[in-house]
XYZ file of C-alpha atoms in Angstrom:
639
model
C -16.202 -42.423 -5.822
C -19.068 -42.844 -3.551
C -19.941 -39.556 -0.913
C -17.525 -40.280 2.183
C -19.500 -39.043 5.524
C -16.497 -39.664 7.884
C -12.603 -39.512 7.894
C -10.954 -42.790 8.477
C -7.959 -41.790 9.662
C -9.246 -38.790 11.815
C -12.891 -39.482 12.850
C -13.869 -36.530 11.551
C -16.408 -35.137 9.000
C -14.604 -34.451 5.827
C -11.080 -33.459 7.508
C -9.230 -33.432 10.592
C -10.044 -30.561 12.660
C -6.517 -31.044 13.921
C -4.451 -27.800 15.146
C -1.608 -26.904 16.603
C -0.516 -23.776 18.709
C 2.812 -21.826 17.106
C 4.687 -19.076 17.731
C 4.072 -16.953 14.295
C 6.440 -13.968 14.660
C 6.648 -13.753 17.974
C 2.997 -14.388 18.894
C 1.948 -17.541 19.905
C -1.615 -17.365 20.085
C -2.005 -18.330 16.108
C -3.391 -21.834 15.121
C -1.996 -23.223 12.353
C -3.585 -26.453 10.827
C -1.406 -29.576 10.849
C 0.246 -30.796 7.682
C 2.018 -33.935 6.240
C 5.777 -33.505 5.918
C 5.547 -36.620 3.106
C 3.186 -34.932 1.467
C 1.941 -31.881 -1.263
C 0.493 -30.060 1.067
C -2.112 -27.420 -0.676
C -3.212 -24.522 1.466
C -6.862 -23.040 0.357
C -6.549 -19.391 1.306
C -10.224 -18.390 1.450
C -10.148 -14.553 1.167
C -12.128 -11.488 -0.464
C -10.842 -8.483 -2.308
C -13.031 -5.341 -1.414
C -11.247 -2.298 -3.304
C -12.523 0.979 -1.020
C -13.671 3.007 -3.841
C -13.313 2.255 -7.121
C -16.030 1.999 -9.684
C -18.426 2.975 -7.020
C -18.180 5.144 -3.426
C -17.378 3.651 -0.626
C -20.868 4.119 0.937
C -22.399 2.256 -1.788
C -19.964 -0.930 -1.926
C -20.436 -1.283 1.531
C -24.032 -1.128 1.326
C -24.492 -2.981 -2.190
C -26.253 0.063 -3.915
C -25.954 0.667 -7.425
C -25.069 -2.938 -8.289
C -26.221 -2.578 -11.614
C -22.734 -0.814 -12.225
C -20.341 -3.571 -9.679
C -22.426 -6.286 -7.687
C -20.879 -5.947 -4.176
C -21.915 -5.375 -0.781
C -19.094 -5.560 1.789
C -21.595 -5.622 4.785
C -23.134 -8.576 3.233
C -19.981 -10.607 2.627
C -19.071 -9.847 6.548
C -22.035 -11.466 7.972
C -21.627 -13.916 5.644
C -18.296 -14.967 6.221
C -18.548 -14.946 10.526
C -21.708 -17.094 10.010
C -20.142 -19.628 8.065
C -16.671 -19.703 9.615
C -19.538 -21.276 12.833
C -20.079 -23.931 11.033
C -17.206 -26.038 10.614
C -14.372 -25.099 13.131
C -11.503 -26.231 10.904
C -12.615 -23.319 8.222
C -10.452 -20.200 7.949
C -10.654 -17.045 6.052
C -8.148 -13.643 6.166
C -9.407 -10.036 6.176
C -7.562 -7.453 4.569
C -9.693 -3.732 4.415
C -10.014 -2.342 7.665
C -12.158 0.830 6.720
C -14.551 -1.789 5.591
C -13.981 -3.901 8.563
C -14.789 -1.278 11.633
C -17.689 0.076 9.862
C -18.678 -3.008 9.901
C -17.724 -3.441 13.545
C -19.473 -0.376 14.510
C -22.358 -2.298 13.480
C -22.449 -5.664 15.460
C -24.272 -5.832 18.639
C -22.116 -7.012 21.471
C -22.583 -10.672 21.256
C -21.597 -11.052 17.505
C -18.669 -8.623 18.600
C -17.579 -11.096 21.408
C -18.142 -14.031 18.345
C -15.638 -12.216 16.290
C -12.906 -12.116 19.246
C -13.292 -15.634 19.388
C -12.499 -16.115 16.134
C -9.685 -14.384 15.707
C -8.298 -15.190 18.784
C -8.283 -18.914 17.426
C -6.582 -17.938 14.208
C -9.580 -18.744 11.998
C -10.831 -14.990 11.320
C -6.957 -13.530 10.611
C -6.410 -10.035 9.066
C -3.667 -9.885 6.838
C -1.705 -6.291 5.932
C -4.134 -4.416 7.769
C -3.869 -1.298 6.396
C -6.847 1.307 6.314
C -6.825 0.078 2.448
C -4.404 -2.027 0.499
C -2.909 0.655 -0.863
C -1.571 0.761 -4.632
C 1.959 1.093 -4.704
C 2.899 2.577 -8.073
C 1.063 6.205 -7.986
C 0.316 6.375 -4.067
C 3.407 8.782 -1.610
C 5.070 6.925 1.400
C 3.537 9.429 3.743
C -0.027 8.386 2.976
C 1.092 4.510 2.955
C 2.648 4.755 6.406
C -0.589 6.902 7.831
C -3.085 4.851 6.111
C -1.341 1.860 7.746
C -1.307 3.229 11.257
C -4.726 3.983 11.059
C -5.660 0.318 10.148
C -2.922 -1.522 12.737
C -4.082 1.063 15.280
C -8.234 -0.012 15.148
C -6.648 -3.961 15.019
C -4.428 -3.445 18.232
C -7.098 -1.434 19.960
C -10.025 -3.738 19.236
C -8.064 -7.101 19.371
C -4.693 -6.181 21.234
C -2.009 -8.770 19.601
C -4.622 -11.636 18.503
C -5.313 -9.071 16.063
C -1.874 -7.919 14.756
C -1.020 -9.162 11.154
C 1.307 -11.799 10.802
C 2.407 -11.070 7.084
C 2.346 -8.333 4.267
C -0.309 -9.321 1.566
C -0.465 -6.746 -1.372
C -2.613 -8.307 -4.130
C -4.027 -6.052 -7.628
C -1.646 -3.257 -5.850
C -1.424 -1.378 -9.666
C 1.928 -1.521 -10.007
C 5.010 -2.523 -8.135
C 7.672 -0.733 -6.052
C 10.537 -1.088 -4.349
C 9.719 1.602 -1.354
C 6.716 -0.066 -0.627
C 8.831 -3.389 0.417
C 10.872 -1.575 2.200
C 8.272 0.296 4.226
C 6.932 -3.400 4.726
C 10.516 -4.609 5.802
C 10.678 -1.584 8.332
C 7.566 -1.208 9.597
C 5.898 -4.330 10.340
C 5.607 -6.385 13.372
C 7.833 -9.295 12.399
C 5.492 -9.483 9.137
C 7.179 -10.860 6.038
C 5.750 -10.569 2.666
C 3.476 -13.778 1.038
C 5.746 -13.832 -2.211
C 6.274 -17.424 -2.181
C 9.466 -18.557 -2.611
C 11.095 -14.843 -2.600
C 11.854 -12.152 -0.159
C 10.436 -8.679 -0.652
C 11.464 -8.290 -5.038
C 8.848 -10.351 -6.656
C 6.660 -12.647 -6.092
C 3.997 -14.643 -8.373
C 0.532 -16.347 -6.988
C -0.404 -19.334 -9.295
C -3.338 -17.579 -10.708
C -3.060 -13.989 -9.372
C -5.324 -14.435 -6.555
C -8.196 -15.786 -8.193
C -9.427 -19.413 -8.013
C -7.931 -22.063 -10.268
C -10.173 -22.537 -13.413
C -13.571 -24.623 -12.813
C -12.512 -24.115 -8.493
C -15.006 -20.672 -8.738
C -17.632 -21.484 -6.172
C -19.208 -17.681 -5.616
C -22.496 -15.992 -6.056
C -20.416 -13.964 -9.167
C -18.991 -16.996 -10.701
C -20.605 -19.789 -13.085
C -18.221 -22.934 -12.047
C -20.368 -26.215 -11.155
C -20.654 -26.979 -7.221
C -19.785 -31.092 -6.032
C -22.630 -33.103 -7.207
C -22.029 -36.195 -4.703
C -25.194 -38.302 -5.436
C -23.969 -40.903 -8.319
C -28.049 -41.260 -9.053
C -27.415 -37.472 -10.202
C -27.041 -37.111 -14.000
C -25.257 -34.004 -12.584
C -22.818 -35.701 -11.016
C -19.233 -34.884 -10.875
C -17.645 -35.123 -7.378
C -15.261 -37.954 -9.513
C -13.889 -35.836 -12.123
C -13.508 -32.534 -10.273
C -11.169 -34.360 -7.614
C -8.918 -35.812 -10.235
C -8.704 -32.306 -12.161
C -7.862 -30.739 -8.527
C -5.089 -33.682 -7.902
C -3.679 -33.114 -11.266
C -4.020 -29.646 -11.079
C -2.024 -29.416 -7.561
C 0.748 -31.859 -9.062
C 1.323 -29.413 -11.566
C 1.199 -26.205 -9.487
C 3.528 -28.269 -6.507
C 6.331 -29.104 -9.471
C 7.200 -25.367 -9.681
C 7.702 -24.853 -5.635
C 10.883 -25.483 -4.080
C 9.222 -27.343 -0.776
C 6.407 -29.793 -0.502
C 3.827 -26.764 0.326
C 1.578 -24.246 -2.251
C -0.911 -22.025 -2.183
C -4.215 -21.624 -3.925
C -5.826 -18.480 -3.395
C -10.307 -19.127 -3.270
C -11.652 -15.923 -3.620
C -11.579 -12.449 -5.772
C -13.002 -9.223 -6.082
C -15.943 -8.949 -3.599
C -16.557 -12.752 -3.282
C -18.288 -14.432 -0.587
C -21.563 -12.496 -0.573
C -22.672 -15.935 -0.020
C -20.038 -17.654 2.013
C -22.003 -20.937 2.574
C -21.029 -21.736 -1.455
C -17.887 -21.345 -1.115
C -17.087 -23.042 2.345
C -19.568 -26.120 1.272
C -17.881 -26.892 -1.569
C -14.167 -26.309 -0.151
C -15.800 -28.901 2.530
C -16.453 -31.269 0.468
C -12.954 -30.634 -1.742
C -10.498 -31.242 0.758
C -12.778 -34.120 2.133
C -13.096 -36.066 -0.757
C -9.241 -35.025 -1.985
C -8.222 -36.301 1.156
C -10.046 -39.544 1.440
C -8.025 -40.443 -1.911
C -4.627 -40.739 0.157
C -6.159 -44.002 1.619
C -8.460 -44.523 -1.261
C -5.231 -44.749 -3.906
C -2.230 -43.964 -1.893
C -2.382 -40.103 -3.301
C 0.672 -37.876 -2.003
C -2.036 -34.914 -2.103
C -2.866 -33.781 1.072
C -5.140 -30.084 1.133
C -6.102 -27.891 4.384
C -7.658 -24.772 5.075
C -4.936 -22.325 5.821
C -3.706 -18.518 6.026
C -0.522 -16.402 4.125
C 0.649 -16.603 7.749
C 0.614 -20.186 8.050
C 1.857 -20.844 4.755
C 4.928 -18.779 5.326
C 5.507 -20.426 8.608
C 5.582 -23.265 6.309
C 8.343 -22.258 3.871
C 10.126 -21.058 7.030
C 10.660 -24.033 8.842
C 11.744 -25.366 5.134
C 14.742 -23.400 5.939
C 15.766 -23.440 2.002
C 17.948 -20.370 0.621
C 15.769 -17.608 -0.682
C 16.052 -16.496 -4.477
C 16.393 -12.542 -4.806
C 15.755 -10.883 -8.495
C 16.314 -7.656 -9.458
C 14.506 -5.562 -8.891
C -12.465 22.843 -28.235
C -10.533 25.780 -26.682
C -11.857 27.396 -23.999
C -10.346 31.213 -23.157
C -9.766 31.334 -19.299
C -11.551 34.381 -19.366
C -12.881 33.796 -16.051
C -9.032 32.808 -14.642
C -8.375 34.316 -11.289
C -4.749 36.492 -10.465
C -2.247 35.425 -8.542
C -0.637 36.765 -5.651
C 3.236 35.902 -5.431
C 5.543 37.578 -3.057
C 8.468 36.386 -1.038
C 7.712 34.684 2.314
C 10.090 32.968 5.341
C 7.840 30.488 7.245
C 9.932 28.548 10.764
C 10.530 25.475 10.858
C 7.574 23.441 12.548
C 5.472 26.913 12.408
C 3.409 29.341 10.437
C 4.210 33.067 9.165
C 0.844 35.306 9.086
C 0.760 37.989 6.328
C -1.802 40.659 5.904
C -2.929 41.440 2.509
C -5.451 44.045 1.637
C -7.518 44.996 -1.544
C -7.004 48.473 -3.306
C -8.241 50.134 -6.520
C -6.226 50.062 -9.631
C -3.458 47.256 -10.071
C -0.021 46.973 -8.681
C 2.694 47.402 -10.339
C 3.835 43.935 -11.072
C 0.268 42.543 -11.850
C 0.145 39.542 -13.893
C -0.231 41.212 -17.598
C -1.567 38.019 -19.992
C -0.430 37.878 -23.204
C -1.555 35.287 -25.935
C 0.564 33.531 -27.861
C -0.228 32.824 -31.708
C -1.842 29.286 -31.714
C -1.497 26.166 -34.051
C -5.210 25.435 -35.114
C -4.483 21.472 -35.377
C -3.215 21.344 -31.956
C -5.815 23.115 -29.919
C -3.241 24.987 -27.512
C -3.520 28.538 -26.348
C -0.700 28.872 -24.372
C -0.508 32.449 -22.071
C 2.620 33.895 -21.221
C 2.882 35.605 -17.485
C 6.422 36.864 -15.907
C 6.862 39.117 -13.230
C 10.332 39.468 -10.836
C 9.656 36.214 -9.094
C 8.421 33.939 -11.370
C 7.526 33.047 -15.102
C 5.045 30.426 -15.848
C 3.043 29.340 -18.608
C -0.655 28.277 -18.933
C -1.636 26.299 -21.208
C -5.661 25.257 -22.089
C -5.485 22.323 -24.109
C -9.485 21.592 -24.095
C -11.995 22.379 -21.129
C -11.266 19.749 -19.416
C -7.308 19.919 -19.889
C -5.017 22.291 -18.714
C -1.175 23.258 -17.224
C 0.856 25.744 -15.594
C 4.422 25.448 -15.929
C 6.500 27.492 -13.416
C 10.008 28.653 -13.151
C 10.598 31.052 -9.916
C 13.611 32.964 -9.593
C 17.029 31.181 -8.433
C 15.332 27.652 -8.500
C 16.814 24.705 -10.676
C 13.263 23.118 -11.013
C 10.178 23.641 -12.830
C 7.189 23.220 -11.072
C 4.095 21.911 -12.902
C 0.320 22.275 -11.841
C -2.121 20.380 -14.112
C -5.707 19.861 -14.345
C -7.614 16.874 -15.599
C -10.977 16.039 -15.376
C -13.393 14.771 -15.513
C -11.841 12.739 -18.727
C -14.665 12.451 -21.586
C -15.057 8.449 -22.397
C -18.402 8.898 -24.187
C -16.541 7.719 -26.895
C -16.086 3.813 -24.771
C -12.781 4.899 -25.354
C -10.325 5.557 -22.148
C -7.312 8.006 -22.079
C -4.149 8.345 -20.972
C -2.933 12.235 -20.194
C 0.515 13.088 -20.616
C 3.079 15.958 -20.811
C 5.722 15.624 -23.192
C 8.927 17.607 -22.654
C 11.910 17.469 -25.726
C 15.298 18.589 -25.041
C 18.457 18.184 -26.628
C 20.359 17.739 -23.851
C 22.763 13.989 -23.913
C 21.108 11.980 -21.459
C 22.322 8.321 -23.147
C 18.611 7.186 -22.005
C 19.171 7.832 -18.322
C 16.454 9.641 -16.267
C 16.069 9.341 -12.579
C 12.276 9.246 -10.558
C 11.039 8.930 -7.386
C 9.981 5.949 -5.746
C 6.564 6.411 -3.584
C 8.133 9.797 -3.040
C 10.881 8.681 -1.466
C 14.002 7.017 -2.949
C 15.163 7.968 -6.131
C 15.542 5.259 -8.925
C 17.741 5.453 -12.224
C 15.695 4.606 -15.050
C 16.798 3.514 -18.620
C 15.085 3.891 -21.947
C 14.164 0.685 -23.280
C 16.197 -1.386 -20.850
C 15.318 -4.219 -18.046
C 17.972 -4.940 -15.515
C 16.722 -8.594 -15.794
C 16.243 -9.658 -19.030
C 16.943 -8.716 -22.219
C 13.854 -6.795 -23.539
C 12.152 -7.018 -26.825
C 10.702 -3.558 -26.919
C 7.215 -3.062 -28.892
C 5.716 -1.016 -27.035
C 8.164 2.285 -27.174
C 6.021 4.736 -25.129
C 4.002 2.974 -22.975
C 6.970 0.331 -22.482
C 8.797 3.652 -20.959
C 6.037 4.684 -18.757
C 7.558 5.307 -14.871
C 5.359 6.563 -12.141
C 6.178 9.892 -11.103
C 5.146 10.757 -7.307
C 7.055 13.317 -6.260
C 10.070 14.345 -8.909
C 11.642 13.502 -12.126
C 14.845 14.737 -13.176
C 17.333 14.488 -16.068
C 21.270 14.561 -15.970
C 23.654 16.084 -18.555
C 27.383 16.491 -18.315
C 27.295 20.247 -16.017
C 24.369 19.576 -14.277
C 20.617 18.766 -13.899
C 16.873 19.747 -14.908
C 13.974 18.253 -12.748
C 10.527 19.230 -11.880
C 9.324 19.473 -8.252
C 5.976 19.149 -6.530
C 3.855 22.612 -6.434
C 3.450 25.113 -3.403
C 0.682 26.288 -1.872
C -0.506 29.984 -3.026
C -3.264 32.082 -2.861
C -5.642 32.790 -5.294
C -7.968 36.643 -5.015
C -11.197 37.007 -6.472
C -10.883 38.281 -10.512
C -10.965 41.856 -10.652
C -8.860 42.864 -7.705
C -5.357 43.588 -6.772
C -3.475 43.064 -4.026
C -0.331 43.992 -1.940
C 1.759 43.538 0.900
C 1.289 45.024 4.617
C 3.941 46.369 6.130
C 6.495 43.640 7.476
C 5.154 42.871 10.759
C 5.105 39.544 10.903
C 3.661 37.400 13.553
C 5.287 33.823 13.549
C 5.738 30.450 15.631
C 8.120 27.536 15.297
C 7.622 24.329 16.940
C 11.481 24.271 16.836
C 14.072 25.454 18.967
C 16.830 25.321 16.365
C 16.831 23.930 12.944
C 17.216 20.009 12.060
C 20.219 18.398 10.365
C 19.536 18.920 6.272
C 19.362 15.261 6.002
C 16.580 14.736 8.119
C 12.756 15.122 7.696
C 9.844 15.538 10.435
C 7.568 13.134 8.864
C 4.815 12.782 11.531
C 4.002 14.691 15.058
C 0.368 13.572 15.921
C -1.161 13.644 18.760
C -1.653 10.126 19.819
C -3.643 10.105 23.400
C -3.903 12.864 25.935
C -0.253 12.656 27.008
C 1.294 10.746 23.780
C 2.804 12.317 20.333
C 3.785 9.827 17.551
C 6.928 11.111 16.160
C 8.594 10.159 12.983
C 11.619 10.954 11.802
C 13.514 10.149 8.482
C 16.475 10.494 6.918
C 16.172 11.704 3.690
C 19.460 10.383 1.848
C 20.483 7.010 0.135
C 24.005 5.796 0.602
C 26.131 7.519 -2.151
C 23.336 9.859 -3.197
C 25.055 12.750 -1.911
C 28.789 13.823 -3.016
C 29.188 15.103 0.617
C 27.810 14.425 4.080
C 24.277 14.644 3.923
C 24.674 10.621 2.937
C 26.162 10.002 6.322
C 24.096 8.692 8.698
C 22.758 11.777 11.508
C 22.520 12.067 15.340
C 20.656 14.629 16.951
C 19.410 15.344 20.241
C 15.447 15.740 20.748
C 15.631 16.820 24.821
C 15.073 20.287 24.295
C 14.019 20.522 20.178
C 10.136 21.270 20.473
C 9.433 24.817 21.821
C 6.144 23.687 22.584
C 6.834 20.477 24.668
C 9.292 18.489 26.278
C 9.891 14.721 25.676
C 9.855 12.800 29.321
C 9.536 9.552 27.967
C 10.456 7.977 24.759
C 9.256 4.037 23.436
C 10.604 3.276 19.916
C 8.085 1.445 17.874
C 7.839 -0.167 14.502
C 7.061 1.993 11.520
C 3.340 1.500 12.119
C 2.965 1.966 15.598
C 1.534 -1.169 16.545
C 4.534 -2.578 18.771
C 7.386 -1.718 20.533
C 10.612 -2.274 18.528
C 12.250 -3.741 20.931
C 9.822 -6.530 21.514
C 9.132 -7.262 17.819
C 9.958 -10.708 16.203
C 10.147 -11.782 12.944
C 10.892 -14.897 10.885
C 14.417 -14.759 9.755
C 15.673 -16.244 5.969
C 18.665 -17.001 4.039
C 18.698 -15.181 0.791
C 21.065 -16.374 -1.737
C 23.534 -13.458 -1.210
C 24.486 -14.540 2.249
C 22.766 -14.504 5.865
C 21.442 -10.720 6.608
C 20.513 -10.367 10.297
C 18.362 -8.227 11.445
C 20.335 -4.772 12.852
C 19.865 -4.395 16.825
C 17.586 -1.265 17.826
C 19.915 1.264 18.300
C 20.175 2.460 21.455
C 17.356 5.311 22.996
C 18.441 8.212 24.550
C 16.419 11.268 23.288
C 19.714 12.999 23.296
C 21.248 10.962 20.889
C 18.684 9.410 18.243
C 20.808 7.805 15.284
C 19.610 8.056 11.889
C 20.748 5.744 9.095
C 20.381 6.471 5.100
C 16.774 6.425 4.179
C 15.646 5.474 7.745
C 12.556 6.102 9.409
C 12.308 5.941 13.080
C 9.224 6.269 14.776
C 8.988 6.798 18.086
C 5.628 7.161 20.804
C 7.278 10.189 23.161
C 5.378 11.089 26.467
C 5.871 15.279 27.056
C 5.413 17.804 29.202
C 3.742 20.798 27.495
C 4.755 24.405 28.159
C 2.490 26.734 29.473
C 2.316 28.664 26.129
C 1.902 25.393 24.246
């Protein structure tokens, strides 16, 4: 195979710098490359995954210091990447970490700003998710998803406008799975529908995570030969690396229901060096493409983006497949100061406390429990009218405090880890074990993200049938939020821990007289079933406002299942709403004007529900919907 300079059937160097202009959910400024409907068509999704903090700070991967513990310098891989993408107009690449991204930004003088704008106005610099962070999904609360995605979408939208907007939910190395975080993504996005091939929202599998294919690894961090072109070369290998990459894409193209797949070319902080990679995906596709005239091959491979691809499988218009989804006293421990307190809706309560000699009457009194040497517990006993709890010091760097306050069916727990000891090379996994003999048959309920509630079974997949070896860690369910167990009269569940205040050792305390100044943002109290999530201020005459209803279908025996109306004309004390615009969860785009792709899942057509009508004195909520709205006020004098 001699070194092909030009194109035959194009004219151009390498491959056809053909596009064509499509209207990607709803916005039809994206450039998609063309394919060949006769063909395998490969997409090369040139991408970088830039973790904000992990084994280092984010000030130092974005700089590239202390490289001796992870090479990678975000800042680096930026002006890389724009550089390169100058070169060859047909090259693409997608950008995922925003925090990264507009410090970055912040950065560029105004020309290489104006550069960038280009780009992605031409669909060849595309952001994908655009969250603050790609979040993890197993361990992370749906408040802090949906914030740290409206801070990302936000910077997009104001730097870019709609150029910039995300055209589909990419979650790659997310640590875990869950099914609130696909349904944040099927609420919240503009039109965006998640990359998980051949399946909607449950599960999805990239060939080879979303690494390179084996021998394909063309960064600064990898070892994988480059094309060697020149057959005077005893380096050369252009031949044999095309023929693994056509055999290789057979393969991968036998287990996709259409005539298109994906190979992801990038990983973990890749494309330091940019010009690597993007020379020798030149030179791939070129000389992988010159074999469809060469030998009649049915391989055809492009430079592409998730959004592109998907458009892709869209237009296929196939049915989508679902599945199922040593002891230390605490000598040095400060008291506590518990006491009954009513705090308004939307508002504080202020309390005076004061310190006096001598201790109160219902001081916390510590007393030791006897201690079992071989575990290393000392477990202290404290109970007073309103609570009982339990410390417990497992080592110096281990500790609880489990809580039971009067009338409550939940304990509370408050633990302390840290920093873990791994001098030994050997990491650790913390737990609390609770027995019971209460008859659960196996069944145990936990949050998901904070939100929904799942039912959980010991040793069981809804799936498949599972071969359990691993009988703890095969059991292991991330707990956000709550966990609770059911018996035949009734239930036992933890719940998160309150604020409280903690005095200086030494002193007591007690209640001032009950004069209490309060406030309540409220007029009168919401409907049980529904949650405040968010009131931020979002300009000068702009709150975002989020509200949620808090209940599944069937979770509740009575009414707070149903779905809600209530009127928000005259709710805030502090303002009143003029002017309400619904958005999408994110706050990127008005509701009303969002688009998306729409599927066919194997249980039947699902359209889309219409936006309910908006009238701030009647504002529907559904089960477990979040509605977020951007409301224009009028602020009272006192507010």
């Amino acid at each position: 195979m001699g070194k092909s300079e030009t194109d035959a059937s194009t004219g151009t160097k390498g491959h056809s710098e053909a596009t064509r202009r499509v209207c990607v959910f709803g916005v039809p400024v994206q450039t998609c490359p063309m394919v060949h409907p006769d063909m395998l068509n490969v997409h090369l999704v040139a991408h970088t995954h830039d973790d904000v903090g992990w084994l280092k700070t984010v000030d130092q991967y974005f700089y590239g210091i202390h490289n001796d513990v992870q090479h990678a310098g975000v800042q680096y891989i930026l002006d890389s990447v724009i550089s390169s993408l100058l070169v060859e107009p047909t090259r693409r690449f997608i950008y995922v970490e925003i925090a990264f991204f507009s410090r970055w930004w912040h950065q560029q003088t105004n020309a290489t700003q104006e550069v960038v704008r280009d780009l992605v106005r031409q669909g060849r610099l595309e952001f994908a998710n655009g969250g603050w962070v790609m979040n993890d999904e197993a361990a992370t609360h749906y408040g802090a998803i949906i914030d740290q995605m409206t801070l990302g979408l936000r910077f997009l939208e104001d730097t870019f406008g709609k150029d910039g907007r995300p055209r589909v939910a990419w979650h790659i190395d997310p640590f875990g799975h869950s099914r609130e975080q696909a349904s944040l993504f099927a609420q919240g996005r503009s039109g965006a529908q998640g990359l998980l091939l051949s399946l909607v929202w449950h599960a999805g599998v990239l060939p080879n995570i979303y690494n390179p294919p084996e021998k394909l690894c063309w960064d600064t961090l990898c070892a994988d030969k480059p094309f060697v072109e020149d057959r005077r070369s005893p380096e050369y290998n252009a031949e044999e690396l095309v023929n693994y990459f056509l055999q290789l894409a057979t393969a991968q193209g036998q287990h996709f229901r259409t005539n298109h797949t994906i190979m992801t070319m990038g990983s973990d902080f890749q494309y330091e060096n940019a010009n690597m990679w993007f020379r020798n995906l030149d030179r791939l596709i070129q000389l992988v493409n010159a074999q469809q005239q060469a030998n009649g091959s049915r391989v055809n491979v492009l430079y592409s983006t998730p959004a592109c691809y998907l458009w892709e499988l869209n237009k296929a218009n196939l049915t989508c497949l679902y599945t199922l989804q040593v002891v230390i006293l605490p000598s040095s421990d400060g008291q506590e100061l518990l006491f009954p307190a009513s705090v308004p809706a939307l508002g504080f309560s202020i309390y005076s406390v004061s310190q006096v000699p001598g201790q109160r009457p219902h001081a916390h009194k510590p007393q030791p429990r006897s201690q079992r040497p071989w575990s290393r517990v000392l477990a202290i006993q404290n109970e007073t009218p309103l609570v009982q709890e339990v410390h417990q010091n497992f080592s110096a760097w281990c500790s609880q405090v489990v809580r039971l306050y009067r009338g409550q069916r939940h304990l509370e727990l408050e633990w302390t880890v840290g920093p873990i000891p791994v001098g030994d090379g050997w990491g650790k996994e913390i737990i609390s074990r609770f027995d019971t003999v209460l008859e659960t048959k196996g069944l145990f309920y936990t949050d998901s993200n904070g939100r929904e509630i799942l039912e959980r079974r010991r040793d069981y997949r809804p799936t498949w049938k599972l071969n359990q070896t691993e009988t703890v860690a095969g059991n292991y369910y991330p707990v956000n939020s709550r966990i609770y167990i059911r018996w035949v009269s009734g239930q036992i569940s933890s719940a998160p821990s309150a604020a409280r205040s903690r005095p200086q050792p030494g002193t007591a305390l007690f209640l001032a007289p009950p004069r209490f100044p309060q406030f309540s943002g409220l007029r009168r109290e919401l409907p049980p079933s529904v949650h405040l999530l968010t009131l931020a201020r979002w300009d000068q005459k702009t709150l975002l406002l989020r509200l949620e209803h808090q209940f599944a279908v069937g979770e509740d025996s009575g009414n707070l299942s149903s779905p809600v109306t209530l009127d928000l004309t005259d709710l805030f004390s502090a303002f009143t709403i003029t002017y309400l615009q619904e958005t999408t969860l994110v706050a990127n785009q008005l509701r009303a004007s969002a688009s998306r792709l729409k599927w066919t899942p194997n249980t039947g057509p699902t359209p889309l529900p219409s936006p309910s009508r908006l009238d701030p004195a009647t504002i529907t909520l559904q089960p477990m919907e979040i509605r977020t709205f951007l409301a224009s006020v009028q602020w009272e004098e006192h507010g």
